[in-house]
Tab-separated table of N, CA, C and O in Angstrom:
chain	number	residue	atom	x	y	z
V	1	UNK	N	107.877	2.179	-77.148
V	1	UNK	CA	108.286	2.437	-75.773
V	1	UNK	C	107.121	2.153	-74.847
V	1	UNK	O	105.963	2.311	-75.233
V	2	UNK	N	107.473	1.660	-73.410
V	2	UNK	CA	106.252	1.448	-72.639
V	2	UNK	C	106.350	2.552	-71.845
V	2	UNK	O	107.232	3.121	-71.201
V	3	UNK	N	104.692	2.748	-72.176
V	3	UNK	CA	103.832	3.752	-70.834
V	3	UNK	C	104.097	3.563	-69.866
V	3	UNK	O	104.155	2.365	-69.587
V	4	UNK	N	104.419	4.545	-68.759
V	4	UNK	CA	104.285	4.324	-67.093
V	4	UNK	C	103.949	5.567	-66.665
V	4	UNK	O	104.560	6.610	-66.897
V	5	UNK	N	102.786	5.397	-65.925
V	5	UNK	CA	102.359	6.229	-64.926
V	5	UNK	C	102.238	5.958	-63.824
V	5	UNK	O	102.395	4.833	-63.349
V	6	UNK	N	101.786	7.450	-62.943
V	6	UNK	CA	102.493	7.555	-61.617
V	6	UNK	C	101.522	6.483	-60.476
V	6	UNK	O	101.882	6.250	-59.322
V	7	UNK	N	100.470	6.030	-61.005
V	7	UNK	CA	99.593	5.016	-60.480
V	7	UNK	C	100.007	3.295	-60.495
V	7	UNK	O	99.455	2.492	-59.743
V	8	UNK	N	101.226	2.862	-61.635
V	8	UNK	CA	101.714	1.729	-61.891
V	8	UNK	C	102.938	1.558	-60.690
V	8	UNK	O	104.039	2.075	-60.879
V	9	UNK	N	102.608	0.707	-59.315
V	9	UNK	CA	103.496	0.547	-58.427
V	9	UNK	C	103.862	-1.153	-58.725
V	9	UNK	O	104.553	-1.713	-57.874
V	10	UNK	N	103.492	-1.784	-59.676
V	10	UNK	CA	103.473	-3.178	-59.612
V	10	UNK	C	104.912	-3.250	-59.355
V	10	UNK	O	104.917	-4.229	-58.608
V	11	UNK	N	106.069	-2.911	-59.451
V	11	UNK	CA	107.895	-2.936	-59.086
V	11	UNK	C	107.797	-2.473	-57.773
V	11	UNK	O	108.657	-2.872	-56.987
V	12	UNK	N	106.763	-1.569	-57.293
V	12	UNK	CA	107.127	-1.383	-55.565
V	12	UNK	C	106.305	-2.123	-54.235
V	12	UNK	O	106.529	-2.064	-53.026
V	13	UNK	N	105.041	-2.992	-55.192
V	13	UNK	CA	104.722	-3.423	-54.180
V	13	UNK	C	105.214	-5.088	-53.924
V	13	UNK	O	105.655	-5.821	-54.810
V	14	UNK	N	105.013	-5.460	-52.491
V	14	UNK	CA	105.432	-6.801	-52.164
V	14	UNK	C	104.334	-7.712	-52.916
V	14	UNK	O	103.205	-7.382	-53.278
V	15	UNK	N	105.002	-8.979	-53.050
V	15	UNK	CA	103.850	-10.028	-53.089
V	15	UNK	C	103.534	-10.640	-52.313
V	15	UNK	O	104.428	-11.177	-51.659
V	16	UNK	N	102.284	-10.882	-51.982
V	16	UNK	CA	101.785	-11.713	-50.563
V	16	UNK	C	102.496	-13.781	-50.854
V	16	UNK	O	102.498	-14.454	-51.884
V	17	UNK	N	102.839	-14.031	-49.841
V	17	UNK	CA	103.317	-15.880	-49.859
V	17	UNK	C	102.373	-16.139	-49.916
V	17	UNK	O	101.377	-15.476	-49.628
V	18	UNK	N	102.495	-17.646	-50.479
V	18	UNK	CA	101.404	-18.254	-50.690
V	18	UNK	C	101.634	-19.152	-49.784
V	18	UNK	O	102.799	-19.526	-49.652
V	19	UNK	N	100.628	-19.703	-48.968
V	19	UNK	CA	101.075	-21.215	-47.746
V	19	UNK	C	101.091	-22.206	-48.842
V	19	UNK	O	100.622	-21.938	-49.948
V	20	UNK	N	101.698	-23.506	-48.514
V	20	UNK	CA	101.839	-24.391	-48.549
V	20	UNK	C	101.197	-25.217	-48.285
V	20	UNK	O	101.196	-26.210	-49.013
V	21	UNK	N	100.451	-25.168	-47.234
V	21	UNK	CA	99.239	-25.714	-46.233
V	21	UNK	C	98.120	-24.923	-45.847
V	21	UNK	O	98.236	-23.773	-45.425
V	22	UNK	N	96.987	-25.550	-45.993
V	22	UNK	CA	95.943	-24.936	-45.897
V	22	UNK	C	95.572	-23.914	-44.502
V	22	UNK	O	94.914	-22.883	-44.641
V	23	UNK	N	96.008	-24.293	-43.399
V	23	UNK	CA	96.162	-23.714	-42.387
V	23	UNK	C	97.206	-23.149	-41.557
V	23	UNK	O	97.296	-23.665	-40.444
V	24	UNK	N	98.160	-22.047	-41.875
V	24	UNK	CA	98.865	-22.359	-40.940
V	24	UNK	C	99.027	-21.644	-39.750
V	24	UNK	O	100.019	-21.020	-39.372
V	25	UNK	N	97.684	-21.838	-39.065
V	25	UNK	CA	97.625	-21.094	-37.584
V	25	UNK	C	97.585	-22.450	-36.673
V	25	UNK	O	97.959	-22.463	-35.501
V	26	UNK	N	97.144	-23.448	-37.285
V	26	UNK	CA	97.385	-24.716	-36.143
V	26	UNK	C	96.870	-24.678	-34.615
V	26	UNK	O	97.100	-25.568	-33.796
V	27	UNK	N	96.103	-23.447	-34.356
V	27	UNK	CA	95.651	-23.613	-32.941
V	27	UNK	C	94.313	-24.830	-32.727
V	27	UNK	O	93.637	-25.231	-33.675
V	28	UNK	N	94.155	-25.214	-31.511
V	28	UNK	CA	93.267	-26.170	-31.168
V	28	UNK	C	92.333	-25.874	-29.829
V	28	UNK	O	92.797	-26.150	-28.723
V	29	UNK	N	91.154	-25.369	-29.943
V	29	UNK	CA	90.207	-25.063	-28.648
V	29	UNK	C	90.414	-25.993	-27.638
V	29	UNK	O	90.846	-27.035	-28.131
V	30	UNK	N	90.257	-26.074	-26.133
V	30	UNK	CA	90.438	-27.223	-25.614
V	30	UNK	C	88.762	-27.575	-25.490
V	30	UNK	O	87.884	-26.722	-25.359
V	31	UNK	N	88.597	-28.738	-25.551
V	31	UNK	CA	87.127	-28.431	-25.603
V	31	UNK	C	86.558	-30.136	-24.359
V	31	UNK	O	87.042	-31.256	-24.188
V	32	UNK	N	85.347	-29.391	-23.805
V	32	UNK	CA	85.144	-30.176	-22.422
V	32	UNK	C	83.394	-30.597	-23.150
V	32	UNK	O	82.891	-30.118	-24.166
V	33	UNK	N	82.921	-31.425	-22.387
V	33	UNK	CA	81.633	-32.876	-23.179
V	33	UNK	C	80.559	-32.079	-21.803
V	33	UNK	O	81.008	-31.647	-20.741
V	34	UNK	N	79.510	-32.071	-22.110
V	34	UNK	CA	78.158	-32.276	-21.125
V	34	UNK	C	77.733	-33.329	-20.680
V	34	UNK	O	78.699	-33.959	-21.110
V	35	UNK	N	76.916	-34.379	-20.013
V	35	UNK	CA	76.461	-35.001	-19.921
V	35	UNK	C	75.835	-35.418	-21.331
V	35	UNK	O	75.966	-36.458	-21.976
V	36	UNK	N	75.084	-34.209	-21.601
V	36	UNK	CA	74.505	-34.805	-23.241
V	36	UNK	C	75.429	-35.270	-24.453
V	36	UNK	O	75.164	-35.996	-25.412
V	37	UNK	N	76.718	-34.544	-24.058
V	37	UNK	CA	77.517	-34.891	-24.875
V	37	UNK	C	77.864	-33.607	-26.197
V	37	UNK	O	78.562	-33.658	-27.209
V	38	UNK	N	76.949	-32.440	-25.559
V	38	UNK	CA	77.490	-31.376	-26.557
V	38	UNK	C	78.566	-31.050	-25.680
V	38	UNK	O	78.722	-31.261	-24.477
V	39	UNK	N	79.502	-30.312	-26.812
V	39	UNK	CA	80.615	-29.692	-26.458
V	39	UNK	C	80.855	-28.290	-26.237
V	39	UNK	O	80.091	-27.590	-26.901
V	40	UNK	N	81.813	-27.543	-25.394
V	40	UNK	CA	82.187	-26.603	-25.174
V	40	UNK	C	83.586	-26.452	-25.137
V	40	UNK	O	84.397	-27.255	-24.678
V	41	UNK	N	83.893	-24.914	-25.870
V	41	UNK	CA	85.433	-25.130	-25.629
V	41	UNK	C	85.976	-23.281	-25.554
V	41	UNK	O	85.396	-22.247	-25.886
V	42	UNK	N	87.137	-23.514	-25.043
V	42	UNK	CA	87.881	-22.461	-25.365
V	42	UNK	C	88.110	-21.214	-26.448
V	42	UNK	O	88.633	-21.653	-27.473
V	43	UNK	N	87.849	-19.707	-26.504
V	43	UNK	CA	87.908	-18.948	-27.483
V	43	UNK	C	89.927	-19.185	-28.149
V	43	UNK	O	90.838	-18.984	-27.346
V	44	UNK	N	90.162	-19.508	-29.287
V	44	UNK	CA	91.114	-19.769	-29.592
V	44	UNK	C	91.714	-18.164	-30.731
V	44	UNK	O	90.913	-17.383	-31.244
V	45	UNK	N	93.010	-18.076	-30.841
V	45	UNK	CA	93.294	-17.016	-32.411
V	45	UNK	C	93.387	-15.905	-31.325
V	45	UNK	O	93.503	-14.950	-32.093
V	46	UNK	N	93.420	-15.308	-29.985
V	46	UNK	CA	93.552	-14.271	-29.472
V	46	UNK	C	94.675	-13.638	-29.160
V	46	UNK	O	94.784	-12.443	-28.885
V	47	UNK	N	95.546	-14.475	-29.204
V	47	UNK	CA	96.764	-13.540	-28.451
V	47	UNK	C	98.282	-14.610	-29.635
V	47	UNK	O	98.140	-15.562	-30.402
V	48	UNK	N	99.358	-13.941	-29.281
V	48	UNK	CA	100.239	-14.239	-29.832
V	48	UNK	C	101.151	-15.645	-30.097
V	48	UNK	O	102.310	-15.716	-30.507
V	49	UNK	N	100.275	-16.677	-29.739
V	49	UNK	CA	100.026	-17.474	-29.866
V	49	UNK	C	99.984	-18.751	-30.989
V	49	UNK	O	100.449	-19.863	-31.240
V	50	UNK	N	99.005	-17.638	-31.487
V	50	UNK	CA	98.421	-18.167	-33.192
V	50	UNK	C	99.317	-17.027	-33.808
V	50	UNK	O	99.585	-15.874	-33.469
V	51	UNK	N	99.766	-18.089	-35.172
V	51	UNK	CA	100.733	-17.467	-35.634
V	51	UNK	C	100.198	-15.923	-36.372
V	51	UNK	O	100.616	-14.765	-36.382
V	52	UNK	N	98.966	-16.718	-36.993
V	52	UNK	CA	97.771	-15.506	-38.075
V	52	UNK	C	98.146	-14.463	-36.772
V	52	UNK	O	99.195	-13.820	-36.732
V	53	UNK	N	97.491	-14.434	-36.114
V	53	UNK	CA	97.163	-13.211	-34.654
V	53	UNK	C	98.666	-12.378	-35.107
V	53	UNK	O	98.731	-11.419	-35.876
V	54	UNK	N	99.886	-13.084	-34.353
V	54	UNK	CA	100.875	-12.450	-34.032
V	54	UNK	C	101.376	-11.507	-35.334
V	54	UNK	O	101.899	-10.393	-35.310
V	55	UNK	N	101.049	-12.296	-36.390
V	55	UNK	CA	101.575	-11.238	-38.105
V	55	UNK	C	99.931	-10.441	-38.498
V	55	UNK	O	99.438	-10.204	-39.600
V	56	UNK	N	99.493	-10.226	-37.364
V	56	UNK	CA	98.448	-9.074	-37.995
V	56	UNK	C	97.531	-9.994	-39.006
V	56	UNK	O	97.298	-9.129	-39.851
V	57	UNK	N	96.933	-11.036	-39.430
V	57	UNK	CA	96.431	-11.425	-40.244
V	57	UNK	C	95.029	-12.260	-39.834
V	57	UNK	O	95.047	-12.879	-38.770
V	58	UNK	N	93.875	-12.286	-40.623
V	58	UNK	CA	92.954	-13.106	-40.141
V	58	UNK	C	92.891	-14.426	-40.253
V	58	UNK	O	93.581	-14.774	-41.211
V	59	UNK	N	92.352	-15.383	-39.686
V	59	UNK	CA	92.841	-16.779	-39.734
V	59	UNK	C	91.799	-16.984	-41.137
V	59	UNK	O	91.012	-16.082	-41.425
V	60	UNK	N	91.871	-18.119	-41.879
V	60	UNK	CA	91.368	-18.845	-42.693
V	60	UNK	C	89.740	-19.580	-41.930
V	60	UNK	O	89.313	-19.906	-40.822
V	61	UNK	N	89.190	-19.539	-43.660
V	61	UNK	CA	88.118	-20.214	-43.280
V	61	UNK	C	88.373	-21.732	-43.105
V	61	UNK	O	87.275	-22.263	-43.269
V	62	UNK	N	88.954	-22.322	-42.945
V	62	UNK	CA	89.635	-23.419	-42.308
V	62	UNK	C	90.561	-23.405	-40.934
V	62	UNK	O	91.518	-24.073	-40.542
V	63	UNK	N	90.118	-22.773	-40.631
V	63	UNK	CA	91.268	-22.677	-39.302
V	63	UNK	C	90.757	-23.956	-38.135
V	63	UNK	O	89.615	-24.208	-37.750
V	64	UNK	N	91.738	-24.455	-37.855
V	64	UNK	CA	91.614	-25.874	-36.803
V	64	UNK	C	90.950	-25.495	-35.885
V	64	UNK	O	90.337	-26.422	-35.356
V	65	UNK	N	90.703	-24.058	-35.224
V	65	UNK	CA	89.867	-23.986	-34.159
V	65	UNK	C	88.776	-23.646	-34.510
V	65	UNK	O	88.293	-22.751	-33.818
V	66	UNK	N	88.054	-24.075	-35.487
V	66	UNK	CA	86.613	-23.789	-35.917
V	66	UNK	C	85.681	-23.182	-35.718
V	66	UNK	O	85.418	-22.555	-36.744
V	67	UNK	N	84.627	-22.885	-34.563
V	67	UNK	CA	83.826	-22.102	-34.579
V	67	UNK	C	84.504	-21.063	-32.940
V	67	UNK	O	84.072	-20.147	-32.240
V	68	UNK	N	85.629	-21.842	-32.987
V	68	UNK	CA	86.211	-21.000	-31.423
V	68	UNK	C	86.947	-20.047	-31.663
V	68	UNK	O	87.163	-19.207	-30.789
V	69	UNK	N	87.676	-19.932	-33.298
V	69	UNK	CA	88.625	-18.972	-33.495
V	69	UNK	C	88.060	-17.314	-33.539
V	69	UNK	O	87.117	-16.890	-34.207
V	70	UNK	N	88.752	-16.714	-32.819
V	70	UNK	CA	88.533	-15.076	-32.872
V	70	UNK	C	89.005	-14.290	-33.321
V	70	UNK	O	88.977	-13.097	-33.019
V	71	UNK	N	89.891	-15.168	-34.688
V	71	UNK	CA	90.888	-14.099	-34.963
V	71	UNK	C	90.206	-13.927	-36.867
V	71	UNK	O	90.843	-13.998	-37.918
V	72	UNK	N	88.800	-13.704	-36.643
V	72	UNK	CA	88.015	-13.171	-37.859
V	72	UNK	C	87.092	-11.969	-37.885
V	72	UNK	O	86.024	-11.843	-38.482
V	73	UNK	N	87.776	-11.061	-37.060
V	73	UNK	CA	86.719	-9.482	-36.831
V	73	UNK	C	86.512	-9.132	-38.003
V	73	UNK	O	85.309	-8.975	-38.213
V	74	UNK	N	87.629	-8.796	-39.508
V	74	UNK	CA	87.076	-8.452	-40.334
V	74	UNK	C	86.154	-8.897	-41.358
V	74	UNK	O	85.590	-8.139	-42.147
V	75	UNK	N	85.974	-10.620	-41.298
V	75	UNK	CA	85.569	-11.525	-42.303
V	75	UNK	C	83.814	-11.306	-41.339
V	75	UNK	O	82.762	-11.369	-41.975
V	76	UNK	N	83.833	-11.062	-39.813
V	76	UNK	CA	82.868	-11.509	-39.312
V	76	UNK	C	81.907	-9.948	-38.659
V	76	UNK	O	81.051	-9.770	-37.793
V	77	UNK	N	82.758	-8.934	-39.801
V	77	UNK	CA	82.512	-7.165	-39.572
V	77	UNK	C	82.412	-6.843	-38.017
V	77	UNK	O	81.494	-6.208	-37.499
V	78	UNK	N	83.625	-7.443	-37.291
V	78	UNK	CA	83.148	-7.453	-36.086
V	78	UNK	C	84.373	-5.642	-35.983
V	78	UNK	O	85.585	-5.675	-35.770
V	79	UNK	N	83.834	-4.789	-36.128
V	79	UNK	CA	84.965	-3.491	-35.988
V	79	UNK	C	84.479	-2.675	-34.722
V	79	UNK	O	83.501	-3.103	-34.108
V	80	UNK	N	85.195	-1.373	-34.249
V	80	UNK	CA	84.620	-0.440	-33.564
V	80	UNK	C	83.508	0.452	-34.704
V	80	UNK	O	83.283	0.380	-35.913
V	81	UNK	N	83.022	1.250	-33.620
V	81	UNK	CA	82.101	2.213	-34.593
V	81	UNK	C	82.990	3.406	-34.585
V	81	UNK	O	83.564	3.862	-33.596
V	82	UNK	N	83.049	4.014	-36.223
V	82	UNK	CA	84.058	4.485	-36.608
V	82	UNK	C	83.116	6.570	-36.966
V	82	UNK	O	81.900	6.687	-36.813
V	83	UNK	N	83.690	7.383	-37.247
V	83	UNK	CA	82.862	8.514	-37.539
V	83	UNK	C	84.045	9.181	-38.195
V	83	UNK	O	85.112	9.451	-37.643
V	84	UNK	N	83.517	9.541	-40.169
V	84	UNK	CA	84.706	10.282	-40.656
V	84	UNK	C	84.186	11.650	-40.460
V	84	UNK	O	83.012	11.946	-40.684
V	85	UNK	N	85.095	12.491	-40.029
V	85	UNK	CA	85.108	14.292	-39.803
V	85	UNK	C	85.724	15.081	-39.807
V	85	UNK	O	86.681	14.947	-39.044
V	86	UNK	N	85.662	16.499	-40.653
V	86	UNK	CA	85.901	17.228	-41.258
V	86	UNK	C	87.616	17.774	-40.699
V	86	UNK	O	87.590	18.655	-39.840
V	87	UNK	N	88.306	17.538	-40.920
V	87	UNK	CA	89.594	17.767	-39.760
V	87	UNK	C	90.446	19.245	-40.432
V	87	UNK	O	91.662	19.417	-40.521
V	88	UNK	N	89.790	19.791	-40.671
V	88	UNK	CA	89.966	21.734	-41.288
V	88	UNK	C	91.308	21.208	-42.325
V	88	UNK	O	91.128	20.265	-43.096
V	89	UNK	N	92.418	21.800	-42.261
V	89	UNK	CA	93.368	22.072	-43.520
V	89	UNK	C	94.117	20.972	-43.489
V	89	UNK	O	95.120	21.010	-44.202
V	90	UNK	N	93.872	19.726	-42.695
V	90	UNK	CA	94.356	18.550	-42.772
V	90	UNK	C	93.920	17.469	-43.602
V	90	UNK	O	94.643	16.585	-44.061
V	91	UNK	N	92.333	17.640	-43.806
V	91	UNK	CA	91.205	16.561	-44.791
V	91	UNK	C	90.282	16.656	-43.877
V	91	UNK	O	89.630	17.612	-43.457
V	92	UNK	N	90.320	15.002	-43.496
V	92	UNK	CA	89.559	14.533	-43.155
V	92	UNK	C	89.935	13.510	-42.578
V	92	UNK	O	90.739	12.684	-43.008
V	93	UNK	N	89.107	13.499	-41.084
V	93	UNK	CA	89.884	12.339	-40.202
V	93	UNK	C	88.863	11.230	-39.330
V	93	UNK	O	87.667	11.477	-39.483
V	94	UNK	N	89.152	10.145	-38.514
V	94	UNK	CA	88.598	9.359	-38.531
V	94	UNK	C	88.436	8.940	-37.082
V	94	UNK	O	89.420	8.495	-36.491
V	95	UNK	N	87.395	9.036	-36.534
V	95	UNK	CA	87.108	9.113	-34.900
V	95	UNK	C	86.992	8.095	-34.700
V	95	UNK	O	86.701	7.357	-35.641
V	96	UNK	N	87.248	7.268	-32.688
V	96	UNK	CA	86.690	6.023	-32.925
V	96	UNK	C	85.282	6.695	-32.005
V	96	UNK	O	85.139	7.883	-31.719
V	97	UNK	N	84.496	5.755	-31.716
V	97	UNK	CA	82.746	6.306	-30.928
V	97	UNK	C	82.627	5.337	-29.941
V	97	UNK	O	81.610	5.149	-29.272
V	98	UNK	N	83.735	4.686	-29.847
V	98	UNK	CA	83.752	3.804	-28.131
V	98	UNK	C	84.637	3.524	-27.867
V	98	UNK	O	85.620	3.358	-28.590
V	99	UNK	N	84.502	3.345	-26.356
V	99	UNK	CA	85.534	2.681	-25.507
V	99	UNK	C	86.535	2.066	-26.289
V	99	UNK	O	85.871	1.453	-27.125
V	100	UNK	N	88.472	1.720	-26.681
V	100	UNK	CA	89.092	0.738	-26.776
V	100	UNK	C	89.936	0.678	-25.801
V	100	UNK	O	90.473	1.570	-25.144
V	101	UNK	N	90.064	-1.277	-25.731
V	101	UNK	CA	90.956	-1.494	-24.825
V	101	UNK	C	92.460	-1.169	-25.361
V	101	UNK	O	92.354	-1.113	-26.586
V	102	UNK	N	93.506	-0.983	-25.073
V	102	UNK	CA	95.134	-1.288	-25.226
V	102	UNK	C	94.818	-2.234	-26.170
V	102	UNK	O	93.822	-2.861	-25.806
V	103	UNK	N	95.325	-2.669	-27.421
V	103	UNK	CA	95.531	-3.437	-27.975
V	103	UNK	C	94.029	-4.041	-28.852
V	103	UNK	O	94.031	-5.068	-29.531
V	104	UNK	N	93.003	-3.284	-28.676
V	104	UNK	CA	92.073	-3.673	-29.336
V	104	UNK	C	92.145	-3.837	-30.762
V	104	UNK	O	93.281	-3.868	-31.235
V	105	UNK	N	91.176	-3.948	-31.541
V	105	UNK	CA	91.169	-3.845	-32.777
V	105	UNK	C	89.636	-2.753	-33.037
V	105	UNK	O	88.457	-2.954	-32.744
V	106	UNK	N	90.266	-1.687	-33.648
V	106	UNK	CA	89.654	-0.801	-34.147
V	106	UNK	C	89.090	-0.870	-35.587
V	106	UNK	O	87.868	-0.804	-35.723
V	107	UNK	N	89.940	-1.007	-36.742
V	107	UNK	CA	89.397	-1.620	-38.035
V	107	UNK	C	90.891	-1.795	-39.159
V	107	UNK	O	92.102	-1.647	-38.994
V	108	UNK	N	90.034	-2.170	-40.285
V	108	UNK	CA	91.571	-2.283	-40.826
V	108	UNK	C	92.016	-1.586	-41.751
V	108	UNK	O	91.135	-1.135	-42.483
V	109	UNK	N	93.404	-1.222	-42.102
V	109	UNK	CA	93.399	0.105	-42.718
V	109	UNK	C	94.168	-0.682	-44.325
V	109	UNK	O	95.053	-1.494	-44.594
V	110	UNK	N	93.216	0.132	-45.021
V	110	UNK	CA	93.229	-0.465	-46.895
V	110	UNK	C	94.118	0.586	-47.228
V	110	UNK	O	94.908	0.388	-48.151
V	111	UNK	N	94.120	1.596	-46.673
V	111	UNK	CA	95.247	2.672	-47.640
V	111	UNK	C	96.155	2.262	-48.043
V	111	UNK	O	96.421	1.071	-48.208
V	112	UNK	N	97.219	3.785	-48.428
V	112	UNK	CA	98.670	3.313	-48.589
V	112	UNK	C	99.849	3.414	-47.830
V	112	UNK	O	100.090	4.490	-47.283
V	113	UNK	N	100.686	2.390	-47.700
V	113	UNK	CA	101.844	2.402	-46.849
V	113	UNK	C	102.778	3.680	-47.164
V	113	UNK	O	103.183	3.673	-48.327
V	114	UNK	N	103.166	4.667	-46.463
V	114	UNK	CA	104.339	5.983	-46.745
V	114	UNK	C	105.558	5.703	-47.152
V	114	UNK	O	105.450	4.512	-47.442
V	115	UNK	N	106.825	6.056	-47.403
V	115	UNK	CA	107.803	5.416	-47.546
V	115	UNK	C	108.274	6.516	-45.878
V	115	UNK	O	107.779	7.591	-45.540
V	116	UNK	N	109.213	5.810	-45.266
V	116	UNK	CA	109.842	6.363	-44.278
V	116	UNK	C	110.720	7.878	-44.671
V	116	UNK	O	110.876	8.915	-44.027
V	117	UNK	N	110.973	7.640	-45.414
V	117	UNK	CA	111.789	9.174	-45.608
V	117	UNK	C	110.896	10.603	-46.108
V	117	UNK	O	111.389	11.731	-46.150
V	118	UNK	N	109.353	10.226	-46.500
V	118	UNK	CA	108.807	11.463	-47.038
V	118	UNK	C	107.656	11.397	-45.032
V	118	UNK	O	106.768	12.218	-44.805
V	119	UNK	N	107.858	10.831	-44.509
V	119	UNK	CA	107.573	10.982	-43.013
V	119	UNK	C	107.721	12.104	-42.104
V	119	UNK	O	107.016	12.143	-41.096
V	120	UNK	N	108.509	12.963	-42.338
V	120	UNK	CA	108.860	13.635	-41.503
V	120	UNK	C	108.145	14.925	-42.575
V	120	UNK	O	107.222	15.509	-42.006
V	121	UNK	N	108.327	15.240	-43.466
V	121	UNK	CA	107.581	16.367	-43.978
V	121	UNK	C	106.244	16.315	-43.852
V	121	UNK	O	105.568	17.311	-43.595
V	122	UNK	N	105.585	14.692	-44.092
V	122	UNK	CA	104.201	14.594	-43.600
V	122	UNK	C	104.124	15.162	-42.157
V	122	UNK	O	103.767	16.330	-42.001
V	123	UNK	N	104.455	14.358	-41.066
V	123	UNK	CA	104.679	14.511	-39.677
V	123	UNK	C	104.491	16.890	-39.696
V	123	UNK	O	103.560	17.527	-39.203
V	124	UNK	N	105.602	17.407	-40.353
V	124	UNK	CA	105.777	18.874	-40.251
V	124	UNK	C	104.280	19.255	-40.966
V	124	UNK	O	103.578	19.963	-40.245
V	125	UNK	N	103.997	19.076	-41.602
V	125	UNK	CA	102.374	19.388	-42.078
V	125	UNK	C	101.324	19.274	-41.303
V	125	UNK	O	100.598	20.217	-40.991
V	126	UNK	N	101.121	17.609	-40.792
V	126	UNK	CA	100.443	17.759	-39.625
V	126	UNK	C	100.229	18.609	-38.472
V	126	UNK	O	99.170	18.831	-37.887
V	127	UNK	N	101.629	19.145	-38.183
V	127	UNK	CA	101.905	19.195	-36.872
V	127	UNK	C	100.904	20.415	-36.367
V	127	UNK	O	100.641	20.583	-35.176
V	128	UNK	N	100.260	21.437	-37.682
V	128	UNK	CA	100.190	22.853	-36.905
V	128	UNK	C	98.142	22.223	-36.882
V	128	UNK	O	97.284	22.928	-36.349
């Protein structure tokens, strides 16, 4: 008979797609010449736009907008400054230590996904 324990989710978790193509965020910096002939261009990967951006994901080390793309905070440890603290009969919880804008990026979260229905007893635990 096979073993299973309560740590074996390989039946509940998704599998990530694999592309097809090496890139598929396809954005392009617009990029303007100097007299000397170096270039300058546009920050590219920011907004919903790029496909990576819009599904939450970081672009590839190939991404068409090359050194313009911004959509590599975690590859490039670009995060907020974070502070874990003592949060009494709850654990332990996780501060941010600056300013964010609406929509910033704070950091990225490795845990585990909840299932929606054990939510609300979490949610009643929290609450006091």
């Amino acid at each position: 008979a096979k073993k299973t324990t309560s740590n074996n989710l390989s039946g509940e978790l998704a599998t990530r797609p694999k592309y097809e193509y090496s890139d598929p965020c396809g954005c392009m910096p617009e990029l303007t010449y100097n007299a000397e002939g170096e270039s300058s261009g546009t920050p590219c990967c920011t907004d919903m736009s790029c496909v990576l951006f819009a599904c939450l994901e970081e672009c590839r080390s190939d991404c068409t907008a090359g050194e313009y793309c911004q959509n590599k905070r975690i590859t490039k440890k670009q995060w907020a400054s974070l502070e874990v603290f003592d949060a009494g009969l709850k654990g332990r919880g996780l501060r941010v230590l600056e300013p964010i804008q609406p929509g910033g990026f704070i950091t990225e979260y490795v845990g585990r996904a909840i299932k929606r229905r054990y939510l609300d007893a979490l949610f009643r635990r929290y609450k006091n």
